[in-house]
PDB file of C-alpha atoms and ligand atoms in Angstrom:
ATOM      1  CA  MET A   1       0.000   0.000   0.000  1.00 83.00           C
ATOM      2  CA  SER A   2       1.445   3.387  -0.946  1.00 88.00           C
ATOM      3  CA  LEU A   3       2.161   6.106   1.596  1.00 84.00           C
ATOM      4  CA  ASP A   4      -0.517   8.274  -0.003  1.00 89.00           C
ATOM      5  CA  THR A   5      -3.155   5.563   0.319  1.00 89.00           C
ATOM      6  CA  ARG A   6      -2.184   4.945   3.945  1.00 87.00           C
ATOM      7  CA  LYS A   7      -2.440   8.676   4.683  1.00 84.00           C
ATOM      8  CA  ARG A   8      -5.821   8.877   2.980  1.00 85.00           C
ATOM      9  CA  LEU A   9      -7.135   5.886   4.940  1.00 85.00           C
ATOM     10  CA  ARG A  10      -5.845   7.314   8.225  1.00 81.00           C
ATOM     11  CA  LYS A  11      -7.507  10.653   7.472  1.00 80.00           C
ATOM     12  CA  ARG A  12     -10.805   8.937   6.676  1.00 80.00           C
ATOM     13  CA  ARG A  13     -10.593   6.873   9.890  1.00 78.00           C
ATOM     14  CA  ASP A  14      -9.778  10.009  11.934  1.00 78.00           C
ATOM     15  CA  MET A  15     -12.719  11.871  10.399  1.00 79.00           C
ATOM     16  CA  ALA A  16     -15.070   8.988  11.257  1.00 76.00           C
ATOM     17  CA  ILE A  17     -13.807   8.837  14.858  1.00 81.00           C
ATOM     18  CA  ARG A  18     -14.266  12.595  15.258  1.00 83.00           C
ATOM     19  CA  MET A  19     -18.013  12.111  15.033  1.00 91.00           C
ATOM     20  CA  LYS A  20     -18.135   9.614  17.922  1.00 96.00           C
ATOM     21  CA  ILE A  21     -18.705  10.941  21.417  1.00 98.00           C
ATOM     22  CA  VAL A  22     -18.535   8.616  24.418  1.00 98.00           C
ATOM     23  CA  ILE A  23     -20.849   9.462  27.291  1.00 98.00           C
ATOM     24  CA  GLY A  24     -21.247   7.933  30.738  1.00 98.00           C
ATOM     25  CA  ALA A  25     -22.810   8.811  34.079  1.00 98.00           C
ATOM     26  CA  ASP A  26     -23.565   7.376  37.489  1.00 98.00           C
ATOM     27  CA  HIS A  27     -27.048   7.640  39.018  1.00 98.00           C
ATOM     28  CA  GLY A  28     -26.376  11.311  39.862  1.00 97.00           C
ATOM     29  CA  GLY A  29     -25.877  12.137  36.190  1.00 98.00           C
ATOM     30  CA  TYR A  30     -28.299   9.694  34.626  1.00 98.00           C
ATOM     31  CA  HIS A  31     -31.006  12.221  33.664  1.00 98.00           C
ATOM     32  CA  LEU A  32     -28.574  14.810  32.338  1.00 98.00           C
ATOM     33  CA  LYS A  33     -26.866  12.081  30.303  1.00 98.00           C
ATOM     34  CA  LYS A  34     -30.166  11.323  28.569  1.00 98.00           C
ATOM     35  CA  THR A  35     -30.741  14.992  27.754  1.00 98.00           C
ATOM     36  CA  LEU A  36     -27.184  15.595  26.557  1.00 98.00           C
ATOM     37  CA  SER A  37     -27.104  12.406  24.469  1.00 98.00           C
ATOM     38  CA  GLY A  38     -30.161  13.620  22.545  1.00 98.00           C
ATOM     39  CA  PHE A  39     -28.665  17.076  22.113  1.00 98.00           C
ATOM     40  CA  ILE A  40     -25.335  15.714  20.881  1.00 98.00           C
ATOM     41  CA  ARG A  41     -27.060  13.343  18.436  1.00 98.00           C
ATOM     42  CA  GLN A  42     -29.144  16.219  17.088  1.00 97.00           C
ATOM     43  CA  SER A  43     -25.906  18.120  16.567  1.00 97.00           C
ATOM     44  CA  GLY A  44     -24.800  15.406  14.131  1.00 95.00           C
ATOM     45  CA  TYR A  45     -22.589  13.206  16.289  1.00 96.00           C
ATOM     46  CA  GLU A  46     -22.843   9.519  17.019  1.00 96.00           C
ATOM     47  CA  VAL A  47     -23.178   8.858  20.749  1.00 98.00           C
ATOM     48  CA  ILE A  48     -21.623   5.821  22.421  1.00 98.00           C
ATOM     49  CA  ASP A  49     -23.472   5.497  25.716  1.00 98.00           C
ATOM     50  CA  VAL A  50     -21.638   3.303  28.247  1.00 98.00           C
ATOM     51  CA  GLY A  51     -24.318   3.633  30.966  1.00 97.00           C
ATOM     52  CA  ALA A  52     -25.592   3.821  33.611  1.00 98.00           C
ATOM     53  CA  PHE A  53     -28.896   2.815  32.085  1.00 97.00           C
ATOM     54  CA  SER A  54     -31.032   3.551  35.143  1.00 96.00           C
ATOM     55  CA  ASN A  55     -30.894   5.894  38.106  1.00 95.00           C
ATOM     56  CA  GLU A  56     -30.333   3.042  40.569  1.00 98.00           C
ATOM     57  CA  PRO A  57     -27.286   3.806  42.780  1.00 98.00           C
ATOM     58  CA  SER A  58     -24.070   3.053  40.891  1.00 98.00           C
ATOM     59  CA  ASP A  59     -20.355   3.859  41.147  1.00 98.00           C
ATOM     60  CA  TYR A  60     -18.875   6.724  39.134  1.00 98.00           C
ATOM     61  CA  PRO A  61     -15.368   5.122  38.856  1.00 98.00           C
ATOM     62  CA  GLU A  62     -16.888   2.353  36.741  1.00 98.00           C
ATOM     63  CA  TYR A  63     -18.278   4.817  34.174  1.00 98.00           C
ATOM     64  CA  ALA A  64     -15.061   6.828  34.256  1.00 98.00           C
ATOM     65  CA  ARG A  65     -13.197   3.624  33.344  1.00 98.00           C
ATOM     66  CA  LEU A  66     -15.612   2.745  30.525  1.00 98.00           C
ATOM     67  CA  VAL A  67     -15.431   6.214  28.973  1.00 98.00           C
ATOM     68  CA  ALA A  68     -11.641   6.495  29.436  1.00 98.00           C
ATOM     69  CA  GLU A  69     -10.999   3.114  27.812  1.00 98.00           C
ATOM     70  CA  LYS A  70     -13.038   4.031  24.740  1.00 98.00           C
ATOM     71  CA  ILE A  71     -11.058   7.247  24.335  1.00 98.00           C
ATOM     72  CA  GLN A  72      -7.761   5.407  24.842  1.00 97.00           C
ATOM     73  CA  SER A  73      -8.687   2.794  22.228  1.00 96.00           C
ATOM     74  CA  LYS A  74      -9.879   5.559  19.865  1.00 94.00           C
ATOM     75  CA  GLU A  75     -13.347   4.035  19.578  1.00 95.00           C
ATOM     76  CA  GLY A  76     -14.531   7.510  20.441  1.00 97.00           C
ATOM     77  CA  TRP A  77     -13.055  10.953  19.855  1.00 96.00           C
ATOM     78  CA  ARG A  78     -13.980  12.782  23.046  1.00 98.00           C
ATOM     79  CA  GLY A  79     -15.787  11.835  26.230  1.00 98.00           C
ATOM     80  CA  ILE A  80     -18.372  13.355  28.522  1.00 98.00           C
ATOM     81  CA  LEU A  81     -18.748  12.072  32.077  1.00 98.00           C
ATOM     82  CA  ILE A  82     -21.467  13.118  34.464  1.00 98.00           C
ATOM     83  CA  CYS A  83     -21.900  12.536  38.172  1.00 98.00           C
ATOM     84  CA  GLY A  84     -23.448  14.622  40.942  1.00 98.00           C
ATOM     85  CA  SER A  85     -20.686  17.220  41.126  1.00 98.00           C
ATOM     86  CA  GLY A  86     -18.417  16.175  38.230  1.00 98.00           C
ATOM     87  CA  VAL A  87     -15.556  15.882  40.713  1.00 98.00           C
ATOM     88  CA  GLY A  88     -15.543  12.145  41.396  1.00 98.00           C
ATOM     89  CA  ALA A  89     -15.792  11.413  37.678  1.00 98.00           C
ATOM     90  CA  SER A  90     -12.816  13.660  36.858  1.00 98.00           C
ATOM     91  CA  VAL A  91     -10.659  12.296  39.681  1.00 98.00           C
ATOM     92  CA  ALA A  92     -11.268   8.732  38.497  1.00 98.00           C
ATOM     93  CA  ALA A  93     -10.853   9.445  34.757  1.00 98.00           C
ATOM     94  CA  ASN A  94      -7.505  11.188  35.270  1.00 97.00           C
ATOM     95  CA  LYS A  95      -6.025   7.935  36.598  1.00 96.00           C
ATOM     96  CA  PHE A  96      -6.041   6.602  33.030  1.00 97.00           C
ATOM     97  CA  ARG A  97      -3.089   7.154  30.721  1.00 96.00           C
ATOM     98  CA  ASP A  98      -3.595   9.857  28.057  1.00 97.00           C
ATOM     99  CA  ILE A  99      -6.786  11.035  29.679  1.00 98.00           C
ATOM    100  CA  ARG A 100      -7.118  14.720  30.440  1.00 98.00           C
ATOM    101  CA  ALA A 101     -10.427  15.190  32.231  1.00 98.00           C
ATOM    102  CA  ALA A 102     -11.761  18.309  33.921  1.00 98.00           C
ATOM    103  CA  VAL A 103     -14.917  19.656  35.480  1.00 98.00           C
ATOM    104  CA  CYS A 104     -16.056  22.687  33.495  1.00 98.00           C
ATOM    105  CA  HIS A 105     -19.183  24.530  34.506  1.00 98.00           C
ATOM    106  CA  ASP A 106     -18.683  27.454  32.152  1.00 98.00           C
ATOM    107  CA  THR A 107     -18.198  27.657  28.394  1.00 98.00           C
ATOM    108  CA  TYR A 108     -14.877  29.520  28.625  1.00 98.00           C
ATOM    109  CA  SER A 109     -13.173  26.678  30.517  1.00 98.00           C
ATOM    110  CA  ALA A 110     -14.770  24.047  28.279  1.00 98.00           C
ATOM    111  CA  ARG A 111     -13.370  25.716  25.169  1.00 98.00           C
ATOM    112  CA  GLN A 112     -10.007  26.699  26.602  1.00 98.00           C
ATOM    113  CA  GLY A 113      -9.562  23.297  28.235  1.00 98.00           C
ATOM    114  CA  VAL A 114      -9.467  21.802  24.743  1.00 98.00           C
ATOM    115  CA  GLU A 115      -7.583  24.620  23.018  1.00 98.00           C
ATOM    116  CA  ASP A 116      -4.731  24.882  25.505  1.00 98.00           C
ATOM    117  CA  ASP A 117      -4.783  21.631  27.478  1.00 98.00           C
ATOM    118  CA  ALA A 118      -6.142  19.055  25.011  1.00 98.00           C
ATOM    119  CA  MET A 119      -8.865  18.033  27.465  1.00 98.00           C
ATOM    120  CA  ASN A 120     -10.462  14.861  26.116  1.00 98.00           C
ATOM    121  CA  ILE A 121     -13.099  14.169  28.773  1.00 98.00           C
ATOM    122  CA  LEU A 122     -15.495  16.873  29.903  1.00 98.00           C
ATOM    123  CA  CYS A 123     -16.927  16.247  33.375  1.00 99.00           C
ATOM    124  CA  LEU A 124     -20.200  17.772  34.478  1.00 98.00           C
ATOM    125  CA  GLY A 125     -22.042  17.927  37.775  1.00 98.00           C
ATOM    126  CA  ALA A 126     -25.729  17.289  37.207  1.00 98.00           C
ATOM    127  CA  ARG A 127     -26.533  18.586  40.694  1.00 98.00           C
ATOM    128  CA  VAL A 128     -24.658  21.824  40.028  1.00 98.00           C
ATOM    129  CA  ILE A 129     -25.713  23.087  36.598  1.00 98.00           C
ATOM    130  CA  GLY A 130     -28.972  23.131  34.658  1.00 98.00           C
ATOM    131  CA  GLU A 131     -29.649  21.349  31.382  1.00 98.00           C
ATOM    132  CA  GLU A 132     -29.457  24.418  29.135  1.00 98.00           C
ATOM    133  CA  LEU A 133     -26.062  25.465  30.486  1.00 98.00           C
ATOM    134  CA  ALA A 134     -24.855  21.859  30.178  1.00 98.00           C
ATOM    135  CA  LYS A 135     -25.812  21.899  26.481  1.00 98.00           C
ATOM    136  CA  GLU A 136     -23.949  25.174  25.912  1.00 98.00           C
ATOM    137  CA  ILE A 137     -20.879  23.795  27.679  1.00 98.00           C
ATOM    138  CA  ALA A 138     -20.986  20.542  25.682  1.00 98.00           C
ATOM    139  CA  LYS A 139     -21.288  22.546  22.458  1.00 98.00           C
ATOM    140  CA  ALA A 140     -18.284  24.752  23.332  1.00 98.00           C
ATOM    141  CA  TYR A 141     -16.260  21.643  24.230  1.00 98.00           C
ATOM    142  CA  LEU A 142     -17.123  19.709  21.055  1.00 98.00           C
ATOM    143  CA  GLN A 143     -16.513  22.660  18.752  1.00 97.00           C
ATOM    144  CA  ALA A 144     -13.123  23.499  20.250  1.00 98.00           C
ATOM    145  CA  GLU A 145      -9.854  22.349  18.694  1.00 96.00           C
ATOM    146  CA  PHE A 146      -6.449  21.958  20.295  1.00 97.00           C
ATOM    147  CA  LYS A 147      -4.157  24.862  19.341  1.00 96.00           C
ATOM    148  CA  ASP A 148      -1.139  22.959  18.168  1.00 92.00           C
ATOM    149  CA  LEU A 149       1.422  25.442  19.502  1.00 96.00           C
ATOM    150  CA  GLU A 150       4.923  24.683  20.753  1.00 97.00           C
ATOM    151  CA  ARG A 151       4.215  25.873  24.324  1.00 98.00           C
ATOM    152  CA  TYR A 152       1.064  23.753  24.629  1.00 97.00           C
ATOM    153  CA  ARG A 153       2.816  20.685  23.214  1.00 97.00           C
ATOM    154  CA  LYS A 154       5.680  21.211  25.685  1.00 98.00           C
ATOM    155  CA  ARG A 155       3.271  21.296  28.646  1.00 98.00           C
ATOM    156  CA  LEU A 156       1.516  18.167  27.424  1.00 98.00           C
ATOM    157  CA  SER A 157       4.825  16.336  27.175  1.00 97.00           C
ATOM    158  CA  MET A 158       5.593  17.396  30.780  1.00 97.00           C
ATOM    159  CA  ILE A 159       2.322  15.767  31.838  1.00 96.00           C
ATOM    160  CA  LYS A 160       3.163  12.664  29.794  1.00 96.00           C
ATOM    161  CA  GLU A 161       6.425  12.453  31.733  1.00 96.00           C
ATOM    162  CA  PHE A 162       4.450  12.457  35.016  1.00 94.00           C
ATOM    163  CA  GLU A 163       2.533   9.459  33.687  1.00 93.00           C
ATOM    164  CA  ARG A 164       5.772   7.654  32.871  1.00 93.00           C
ATOM    165  CA  GLN A 165       7.222   8.347  36.349  1.00 92.00           C
ATOM    166  CA  TRP A 166       4.013   7.250  38.003  1.00 80.00           C
ATOM    167  CA  THR A 167       4.052   3.935  36.140  1.00 69.00           C
ATOM    168  CA  ARG A 168       7.734   3.305  36.949  1.00 66.00           C
ATOM    169  CA  LYS A 169       7.146   3.656  40.721  1.00 58.00           C
ATOM    170  CA  ASP A 170       4.322   1.134  40.632  1.00 53.00           C
TER     171      ASP A 170
HETATM  172  C1  LIG B 201     -23.246  10.122  44.172  1.00 53.59           C
HETATM  173  O1  LIG B 201     -24.178  10.348  45.155  1.00 53.59           O
HETATM  174  C2  LIG B 201     -22.230  11.250  44.136  1.00 53.59           C
HETATM  175  O2  LIG B 201     -21.369  11.135  45.198  1.00 53.59           O
HETATM  176  C3  LIG B 201     -21.468  11.222  42.816  1.00 53.59           C
HETATM  177  O3  LIG B 201     -22.379  11.309  41.763  1.00 53.59           O
HETATM  178  C4  LIG B 201     -20.516  12.361  42.541  1.00 53.59           C
HETATM  179  O4  LIG B 201     -21.068  13.586  42.868  1.00 53.59           O
HETATM  180  C5  LIG B 201     -19.167  12.248  43.013  1.00 53.59           C
HETATM  181  O5  LIG B 201     -18.345  13.144  42.754  1.00 53.59           O
END
């Protein structure tokens, strides 16, 4: 296969992945997950919903793992995780290699988190923000692109080094 064909195939695969958003929530985020999934689908994306599928008590680390693994394996492009506050979900998701998760309850952070910090999982607190704001935040997050600048790449490689050190000590 020629280099050109390989490049073309990779580009096509990347474009297809870019339309896949992975979403997960514990019982605290179950209702907001339903609302946001509909909103994201209407915006033209495919939604991969990893649960929870009811509002029975469940554990947010489990959904953080499911979303993180789908981002790591590139089955999905970006993730959205919802719990009561967004905090537990972000703490758990950040334990996974190459995951950069953050709670953003305003559109500025959601956009800048991607542009400067390559955030790949947005965490939301369903008990903190309303549905309309959550939609605006999700929109800002999904429309944002990483600014591929030297200083941002340098900072990301510093974080990558933390991951390597952390693994070595284990
Ligand atoms: C569950 O009650 C709640 O603790 C959880 O959804 C989340 O807020 C943790 O950060």
